[in-house]
Amino acid sequence: MATLIGKCSSLNAIFLTLLLLNAPFPSHSADPDPLQDFCIADLAGGVAVNGFPCKPASNVTTEDFFFDGLIQEGDTNNTFGSRPTQGNVLAFPGLNTLGISMNRVDFAPGGLNPPHSHPRATESGVVIKGKLLVGFITTGNVFHSKILGPGQMFVIPRGLVHFQVNVGLEKALIITAFNSQLPGAVIVPLNLFASTPAVPDHVLTEAFQVGSEVIDEIKSKFAA
């Protein structure tokens, strides 16, 4: 009898272990897996929960599966000298529920894609043109960086602060990909110094250990 009970306990332990190993832990996944072939986003639809409502299949056309929004070079005549062109579900509704998206980022000489993070996605990218310094910081405050040229690829783990800067003499271009239809972007300088309503000055002076005049000067750089 004791032997039988021991065998049952062992089988239960094996079963529970297999169940845990195959469970879809949220921390190990990106966007939820789709339960249908496609779900073209109805951006004007009702309440969206982890995605947009589907356009009726009878209204879907071939054009819903194609997107030419990354063809055009972005205007880099701005504060940072860079311009991301987003190919997420808001621009390309065919990506809805598929867990992927892509961006094009153009850089003027010396242009910077400022420190930012993507809370919902890991980012990978490939340099198409130019020479870029790509860097990110871990949660342990370790800085990793490398100068990349055409054809070279990089990866930024999900949620980590990172940047790219054009260190060449010509324009630069990268194409980036994400394991989310809507990865989001937390742009550090804009979040801290150009939010609405504004982050209180005393919070920023304490955080950066500087006087209020420094904070005011930085905020003035981002004033509308």
PDB file of C-alpha atoms in Angstrom:
ATOM      1  CA  MET A   1       0.000   0.000   0.000  1.00  0.00           C
ATOM      2  CA  ALA A   2       2.831   2.390   0.913  1.00  0.00           C
ATOM      3  CA  THR A   3       4.514   1.595  -2.411  1.00  0.00           C
ATOM      4  CA  LEU A   4       1.316   2.467  -4.311  1.00  0.00           C
ATOM      5  CA  ILE A   5       0.971   5.764  -2.454  1.00  0.00           C
ATOM      6  CA  GLY A   6       4.597   6.579  -3.206  1.00  0.00           C
ATOM      7  CA  LYS A   7       4.083   5.896  -6.920  1.00  0.00           C
ATOM      8  CA  CYS A   8       0.989   8.117  -6.990  1.00  0.00           C
ATOM      9  CA  SER A   9       2.881  10.921  -5.268  1.00  0.00           C
ATOM     10  CA  SER A  10       5.702  10.641  -7.791  1.00  0.00           C
ATOM     11  CA  LEU A  11       3.271  10.718 -10.717  1.00  0.00           C
ATOM     12  CA  ASN A  12       1.515  13.757  -9.247  1.00  0.00           C
ATOM     13  CA  ALA A  13       4.848  15.534  -8.837  1.00  0.00           C
ATOM     14  CA  ILE A  14       5.815  14.760 -12.445  1.00  0.00           C
ATOM     15  CA  PHE A  15       2.418  15.925 -13.707  1.00  0.00           C
ATOM     16  CA  LEU A  16       2.603  19.199 -11.758  1.00  0.00           C
ATOM     17  CA  THR A  17       6.163  19.826 -12.984  1.00  0.00           C
ATOM     18  CA  LEU A  18       5.154  19.310 -16.628  1.00  0.00           C
ATOM     19  CA  LEU A  19       2.122  21.538 -16.128  1.00  0.00           C
ATOM     20  CA  LEU A  20       4.269  24.338 -14.707  1.00  0.00           C
ATOM     21  CA  LEU A  21       6.895  24.016 -17.447  1.00  0.00           C
ATOM     22  CA  ASN A  22       4.258  24.343 -20.141  1.00  0.00           C
ATOM     23  CA  ALA A  23       2.210  27.096 -18.526  1.00  0.00           C
ATOM     24  CA  PRO A  24       2.221  30.402 -20.489  1.00  0.00           C
ATOM     25  CA  PHE A  25       3.777  32.606 -17.797  1.00  0.00           C
ATOM     26  CA  PRO A  26       3.116  36.301 -18.593  1.00  0.00           C
ATOM     27  CA  SER A  27       6.742  37.180 -17.839  1.00  0.00           C
ATOM     28  CA  HIS A  28       7.897  34.853 -20.622  1.00  0.00           C
ATOM     29  CA  SER A  29       5.576  36.108 -23.336  1.00  0.00           C
ATOM     30  CA  ALA A  30       4.829  39.235 -25.315  1.00  0.00           C
ATOM     31  CA  ASP A  31       1.408  39.997 -26.800  1.00  0.00           C
ATOM     32  CA  PRO A  32      -1.163  37.200 -26.380  1.00  0.00           C
ATOM     33  CA  ASP A  33      -1.216  34.575 -29.123  1.00  0.00           C
ATOM     34  CA  PRO A  34      -4.044  35.048 -31.654  1.00  0.00           C
ATOM     35  CA  LEU A  35      -6.918  32.592 -31.795  1.00  0.00           C
ATOM     36  CA  GLN A  36      -7.729  33.218 -35.459  1.00  0.00           C
ATOM     37  CA  ASP A  37      -5.862  33.635 -38.754  1.00  0.00           C
ATOM     38  CA  PHE A  38      -6.068  37.425 -38.573  1.00  0.00           C
ATOM     39  CA  CYS A  39      -7.942  40.261 -36.917  1.00  0.00           C
ATOM     40  CA  ILE A  40      -7.629  43.465 -38.942  1.00  0.00           C
ATOM     41  CA  ALA A  41      -7.995  46.242 -36.377  1.00  0.00           C
ATOM     42  CA  ASP A  42     -11.110  48.353 -36.414  1.00  0.00           C
ATOM     43  CA  LEU A  43      -9.446  51.442 -34.934  1.00  0.00           C
ATOM     44  CA  ALA A  44     -12.808  53.173 -34.591  1.00  0.00           C
ATOM     45  CA  GLY A  45     -14.373  50.168 -32.866  1.00  0.00           C
ATOM     46  CA  GLY A  46     -15.523  49.767 -29.291  1.00  0.00           C
ATOM     47  CA  VAL A  47     -13.538  49.208 -26.113  1.00  0.00           C
ATOM     48  CA  ALA A  48     -10.106  47.690 -26.771  1.00  0.00           C
ATOM     49  CA  VAL A  49      -8.608  45.161 -24.353  1.00  0.00           C
ATOM     50  CA  ASN A  50      -5.080  44.043 -25.320  1.00  0.00           C
ATOM     51  CA  GLY A  51      -5.853  44.771 -28.940  1.00  0.00           C
ATOM     52  CA  PHE A  52      -8.535  46.313 -31.110  1.00  0.00           C
ATOM     53  CA  PRO A  53     -11.863  44.831 -32.219  1.00  0.00           C
ATOM     54  CA  CYS A  54     -11.728  42.942 -35.503  1.00  0.00           C
ATOM     55  CA  LYS A  55     -13.014  44.320 -38.756  1.00  0.00           C
ATOM     56  CA  PRO A  56     -15.724  41.970 -40.089  1.00  0.00           C
ATOM     57  CA  ALA A  57     -14.077  39.329 -42.268  1.00  0.00           C
ATOM     58  CA  SER A  58     -16.432  40.220 -45.098  1.00  0.00           C
ATOM     59  CA  ASN A  59     -14.898  43.720 -45.198  1.00  0.00           C
ATOM     60  CA  VAL A  60     -11.269  42.565 -45.246  1.00  0.00           C
ATOM     61  CA  THR A  61      -9.337  43.190 -48.472  1.00  0.00           C
ATOM     62  CA  THR A  62      -5.862  42.303 -49.719  1.00  0.00           C
ATOM     63  CA  GLU A  63      -4.695  45.843 -48.958  1.00  0.00           C
ATOM     64  CA  ASP A  64      -5.225  45.217 -45.234  1.00  0.00           C
ATOM     65  CA  PHE A  65      -2.136  42.987 -45.233  1.00  0.00           C
ATOM     66  CA  PHE A  66       0.286  45.453 -46.842  1.00  0.00           C
ATOM     67  CA  PHE A  67       1.852  48.713 -45.611  1.00  0.00           C
ATOM     68  CA  ASP A  68       4.122  51.202 -47.371  1.00  0.00           C
ATOM     69  CA  GLY A  69       4.507  53.659 -44.494  1.00  0.00           C
ATOM     70  CA  LEU A  70       8.218  52.935 -44.019  1.00  0.00           C
ATOM     71  CA  ILE A  71       9.212  53.951 -47.545  1.00  0.00           C
ATOM     72  CA  GLN A  72       9.422  57.695 -46.944  1.00  0.00           C
ATOM     73  CA  GLU A  73      12.493  59.207 -45.269  1.00  0.00           C
ATOM     74  CA  GLY A  74      11.623  60.918 -41.990  1.00  0.00           C
ATOM     75  CA  ASP A  75      12.146  64.649 -41.436  1.00  0.00           C
ATOM     76  CA  THR A  76      15.118  64.978 -39.064  1.00  0.00           C
ATOM     77  CA  ASN A  77      14.912  68.766 -38.774  1.00  0.00           C
ATOM     78  CA  ASN A  78      14.075  68.752 -35.073  1.00  0.00           C
ATOM     79  CA  THR A  79      15.657  69.036 -31.622  1.00  0.00           C
ATOM     80  CA  PHE A  80      17.254  65.598 -31.680  1.00  0.00           C
ATOM     81  CA  GLY A  81      18.075  65.285 -35.388  1.00  0.00           C
ATOM     82  CA  SER A  82      16.255  61.963 -35.721  1.00  0.00           C
ATOM     83  CA  ARG A  83      12.810  60.798 -36.753  1.00  0.00           C
ATOM     84  CA  PRO A  84      11.145  57.471 -35.973  1.00  0.00           C
ATOM     85  CA  THR A  85       8.421  56.385 -38.394  1.00  0.00           C
ATOM     86  CA  GLN A  86       6.200  53.862 -36.655  1.00  0.00           C
ATOM     87  CA  GLY A  87       4.785  50.758 -38.258  1.00  0.00           C
ATOM     88  CA  ASN A  88       2.648  49.619 -35.325  1.00  0.00           C
ATOM     89  CA  VAL A  89      -1.018  48.617 -35.221  1.00  0.00           C
ATOM     90  CA  LEU A  90      -2.140  52.263 -35.165  1.00  0.00           C
ATOM     91  CA  ALA A  91      -0.524  52.807 -38.566  1.00  0.00           C
ATOM     92  CA  PHE A  92      -0.911  49.270 -39.919  1.00  0.00           C
ATOM     93  CA  PRO A  93      -4.157  47.718 -38.577  1.00  0.00           C
ATOM     94  CA  GLY A  94      -3.260  44.349 -40.124  1.00  0.00           C
ATOM     95  CA  LEU A  95      -0.826  43.791 -37.243  1.00  0.00           C
ATOM     96  CA  ASN A  96      -3.643  43.546 -34.711  1.00  0.00           C
ATOM     97  CA  THR A  97      -3.229  40.485 -32.404  1.00  0.00           C
ATOM     98  CA  LEU A  98      -0.106  39.299 -34.267  1.00  0.00           C
ATOM     99  CA  GLY A  99       2.436  40.495 -31.688  1.00  0.00           C
ATOM    100  CA  ILE A 100       4.835  42.231 -34.096  1.00  0.00           C
ATOM    101  CA  SER A 101       5.603  45.716 -35.406  1.00  0.00           C
ATOM    102  CA  MET A 102       8.451  47.617 -37.066  1.00  0.00           C
ATOM    103  CA  ASN A 103       9.837  51.142 -37.120  1.00  0.00           C
ATOM    104  CA  ARG A 104      12.048  53.118 -39.444  1.00  0.00           C
ATOM    105  CA  VAL A 105      14.412  55.603 -37.763  1.00  0.00           C
ATOM    106  CA  ASP A 106      16.242  58.270 -39.806  1.00  0.00           C
ATOM    107  CA  PHE A 107      19.209  60.229 -38.458  1.00  0.00           C
ATOM    108  CA  ALA A 108      20.843  63.450 -39.584  1.00  0.00           C
ATOM    109  CA  PRO A 109      24.628  63.597 -39.063  1.00  0.00           C
ATOM    110  CA  GLY A 110      25.057  63.761 -35.288  1.00  0.00           C
ATOM    111  CA  GLY A 111      21.377  62.910 -34.792  1.00  0.00           C
ATOM    112  CA  LEU A 112      20.233  61.175 -31.595  1.00  0.00           C
ATOM    113  CA  ASN A 113      17.326  58.859 -30.898  1.00  0.00           C
ATOM    114  CA  PRO A 114      17.192  59.967 -27.238  1.00  0.00           C
ATOM    115  CA  PRO A 115      17.239  57.609 -24.250  1.00  0.00           C
ATOM    116  CA  HIS A 116      13.932  55.765 -24.134  1.00  0.00           C
ATOM    117  CA  SER A 117      12.410  52.387 -23.358  1.00  0.00           C
ATOM    118  CA  HIS A 118       9.657  50.153 -24.730  1.00  0.00           C
ATOM    119  CA  PRO A 119       7.565  48.812 -21.835  1.00  0.00           C
ATOM    120  CA  ARG A 120       5.799  46.145 -23.874  1.00  0.00           C
ATOM    121  CA  ALA A 121       8.494  44.761 -26.186  1.00  0.00           C
ATOM    122  CA  THR A 122      12.025  43.623 -26.844  1.00  0.00           C
ATOM    123  CA  GLU A 123      13.580  45.535 -29.753  1.00  0.00           C
ATOM    124  CA  SER A 124      15.872  44.219 -32.456  1.00  0.00           C
ATOM    125  CA  GLY A 125      17.266  46.321 -35.250  1.00  0.00           C
ATOM    126  CA  VAL A 126      19.571  46.382 -38.234  1.00  0.00           C
ATOM    127  CA  VAL A 127      21.582  49.300 -39.569  1.00  0.00           C
ATOM    128  CA  ILE A 128      20.697  49.955 -43.208  1.00  0.00           C
ATOM    129  CA  LYS A 129      22.865  53.018 -43.802  1.00  0.00           C
ATOM    130  CA  GLY A 130      25.492  54.993 -41.889  1.00  0.00           C
ATOM    131  CA  LYS A 131      27.372  54.439 -38.639  1.00  0.00           C
ATOM    132  CA  LEU A 132      25.544  54.377 -35.310  1.00  0.00           C
ATOM    133  CA  LEU A 133      26.508  54.068 -31.678  1.00  0.00           C
ATOM    134  CA  VAL A 134      23.869  51.846 -30.056  1.00  0.00           C
ATOM    135  CA  GLY A 135      23.747  51.593 -26.283  1.00  0.00           C
ATOM    136  CA  PHE A 136      21.535  50.448 -23.409  1.00  0.00           C
ATOM    137  CA  ILE A 137      21.696  50.331 -19.614  1.00  0.00           C
ATOM    138  CA  THR A 138      20.750  47.298 -17.530  1.00  0.00           C
ATOM    139  CA  THR A 139      18.788  47.404 -14.285  1.00  0.00           C
ATOM    140  CA  GLY A 140      22.163  46.891 -12.587  1.00  0.00           C
ATOM    141  CA  ASN A 141      23.391  50.183 -14.123  1.00  0.00           C
ATOM    142  CA  VAL A 142      25.763  48.439 -16.520  1.00  0.00           C
ATOM    143  CA  PHE A 143      26.166  50.269 -19.849  1.00  0.00           C
ATOM    144  CA  HIS A 144      26.563  48.203 -23.033  1.00  0.00           C
ATOM    145  CA  SER A 145      27.330  49.872 -26.374  1.00  0.00           C
ATOM    146  CA  LYS A 146      28.854  49.299 -29.785  1.00  0.00           C
ATOM    147  CA  ILE A 147      29.352  51.222 -33.032  1.00  0.00           C
ATOM    148  CA  LEU A 148      27.511  49.446 -35.865  1.00  0.00           C
ATOM    149  CA  GLY A 149      27.539  49.774 -39.640  1.00  0.00           C
ATOM    150  CA  PRO A 150      25.281  48.566 -42.480  1.00  0.00           C
ATOM    151  CA  GLY A 151      24.068  44.996 -42.102  1.00  0.00           C
ATOM    152  CA  GLN A 152      24.929  44.764 -38.412  1.00  0.00           C
ATOM    153  CA  MET A 153      22.176  43.936 -35.942  1.00  0.00           C
ATOM    154  CA  PHE A 154      21.436  44.720 -32.295  1.00  0.00           C
ATOM    155  CA  VAL A 155      18.938  43.694 -29.626  1.00  0.00           C
ATOM    156  CA  ILE A 156      17.570  45.685 -26.674  1.00  0.00           C
ATOM    157  CA  PRO A 157      15.940  43.603 -23.916  1.00  0.00           C
ATOM    158  CA  ARG A 158      12.399  44.579 -23.038  1.00  0.00           C
ATOM    159  CA  GLY A 159      11.948  47.679 -20.916  1.00  0.00           C
ATOM    160  CA  LEU A 160      15.610  48.755 -20.745  1.00  0.00           C
ATOM    161  CA  VAL A 161      16.607  52.369 -21.439  1.00  0.00           C
ATOM    162  CA  HIS A 162      18.541  52.659 -24.707  1.00  0.00           C
ATOM    163  CA  PHE A 163      19.531  55.077 -27.478  1.00  0.00           C
ATOM    164  CA  GLN A 164      21.118  55.322 -30.921  1.00  0.00           C
ATOM    165  CA  VAL A 165      23.307  58.196 -32.120  1.00  0.00           C
ATOM    166  CA  ASN A 166      24.717  58.836 -35.585  1.00  0.00           C
ATOM    167  CA  VAL A 167      28.503  58.988 -35.219  1.00  0.00           C
ATOM    168  CA  GLY A 168      29.157  59.125 -38.967  1.00  0.00           C
ATOM    169  CA  LEU A 169      29.422  62.049 -41.357  1.00  0.00           C
ATOM    170  CA  GLU A 170      26.394  61.098 -43.475  1.00  0.00           C
ATOM    171  CA  LYS A 171      22.732  60.351 -42.842  1.00  0.00           C
ATOM    172  CA  ALA A 172      21.939  57.058 -41.141  1.00  0.00           C
ATOM    173  CA  LEU A 173      18.984  54.679 -41.197  1.00  0.00           C
ATOM    174  CA  ILE A 174      17.902  51.717 -39.093  1.00  0.00           C
ATOM    175  CA  ILE A 175      14.921  49.382 -39.247  1.00  0.00           C
ATOM    176  CA  THR A 176      13.749  48.076 -35.881  1.00  0.00           C
ATOM    177  CA  ALA A 177      11.362  45.253 -35.001  1.00  0.00           C
ATOM    178  CA  PHE A 178       9.340  44.548 -31.855  1.00  0.00           C
ATOM    179  CA  ASN A 179       7.518  41.542 -30.422  1.00  0.00           C
ATOM    180  CA  SER A 180       4.431  43.655 -29.790  1.00  0.00           C
ATOM    181  CA  GLN A 181       1.867  45.270 -32.063  1.00  0.00           C
ATOM    182  CA  LEU A 182       2.099  48.415 -29.899  1.00  0.00           C
ATOM    183  CA  PRO A 183       5.388  48.468 -27.945  1.00  0.00           C
ATOM    184  CA  GLY A 184       4.989  51.969 -26.535  1.00  0.00           C
ATOM    185  CA  ALA A 185       7.853  54.408 -25.997  1.00  0.00           C
ATOM    186  CA  VAL A 186       8.890  56.095 -22.760  1.00  0.00           C
ATOM    187  CA  ILE A 187      11.148  58.944 -23.951  1.00  0.00           C
ATOM    188  CA  VAL A 188      13.118  59.873 -20.841  1.00  0.00           C
ATOM    189  CA  PRO A 189      13.788  63.619 -21.380  1.00  0.00           C
ATOM    190  CA  LEU A 190      10.240  64.318 -22.582  1.00  0.00           C
ATOM    191  CA  ASN A 191       8.679  62.278 -19.779  1.00  0.00           C
ATOM    192  CA  LEU A 192      10.651  64.124 -17.118  1.00  0.00           C
ATOM    193  CA  PHE A 193      10.761  67.664 -18.491  1.00  0.00           C
ATOM    194  CA  ALA A 194       7.769  68.027 -20.825  1.00  0.00           C
ATOM    195  CA  SER A 195       4.964  66.043 -19.201  1.00  0.00           C
ATOM    196  CA  THR A 196       1.443  67.405 -18.724  1.00  0.00           C
ATOM    197  CA  PRO A 197       0.940  68.353 -15.963  1.00  0.00           C
ATOM    198  CA  ALA A 198       4.604  68.980 -15.168  1.00  0.00           C
ATOM    199  CA  VAL A 199       6.623  66.871 -12.761  1.00  0.00           C
ATOM    200  CA  PRO A 200       7.107  69.059  -9.638  1.00  0.00           C
ATOM    201  CA  ASP A 201      10.409  70.936  -9.650  1.00  0.00           C
ATOM    202  CA  HIS A 202      11.338  69.743  -6.159  1.00  0.00           C
ATOM    203  CA  VAL A 203      11.140  66.145  -7.337  1.00  0.00           C
ATOM    204  CA  LEU A 204      13.505  66.847 -10.222  1.00  0.00           C
ATOM    205  CA  THR A 205      15.933  68.952  -8.185  1.00  0.00           C
ATOM    206  CA  GLU A 206      16.189  66.186  -5.588  1.00  0.00           C
ATOM    207  CA  ALA A 207      16.479  63.443  -8.203  1.00  0.00           C
ATOM    208  CA  PHE A 208      19.254  65.166 -10.157  1.00  0.00           C
ATOM    209  CA  GLN A 209      20.830  66.968  -7.182  1.00  0.00           C
ATOM    210  CA  VAL A 210      20.807  70.351  -8.942  1.00  0.00           C
ATOM    211  CA  GLY A 211      19.236  73.747  -8.349  1.00  0.00           C
ATOM    212  CA  SER A 212      15.815  74.787  -9.624  1.00  0.00           C
ATOM    213  CA  GLU A 213      17.422  77.132 -12.165  1.00  0.00           C
ATOM    214  CA  VAL A 214      18.978  74.120 -13.917  1.00  0.00           C
ATOM    215  CA  ILE A 215      15.617  72.346 -14.053  1.00  0.00           C
ATOM    216  CA  ASP A 216      13.926  75.493 -15.391  1.00  0.00           C
ATOM    217  CA  GLU A 217      16.548  75.816 -18.102  1.00  0.00           C
ATOM    218  CA  ILE A 218      16.117  72.203 -19.203  1.00  0.00           C
ATOM    219  CA  LYS A 219      12.323  72.541 -19.240  1.00  0.00           C
ATOM    220  CA  SER A 220      12.623  75.643 -21.416  1.00  0.00           C
ATOM    221  CA  LYS A 221      14.373  73.550 -24.079  1.00  0.00           C
ATOM    222  CA  PHE A 222      11.236  71.420 -24.434  1.00  0.00           C
ATOM    223  CA  ALA A 223       8.619  74.157 -24.139  1.00  0.00           C
ATOM    224  CA  ALA A 224       6.030  74.109 -26.927  1.00  0.00           C
TER     225      ALA A 224
END
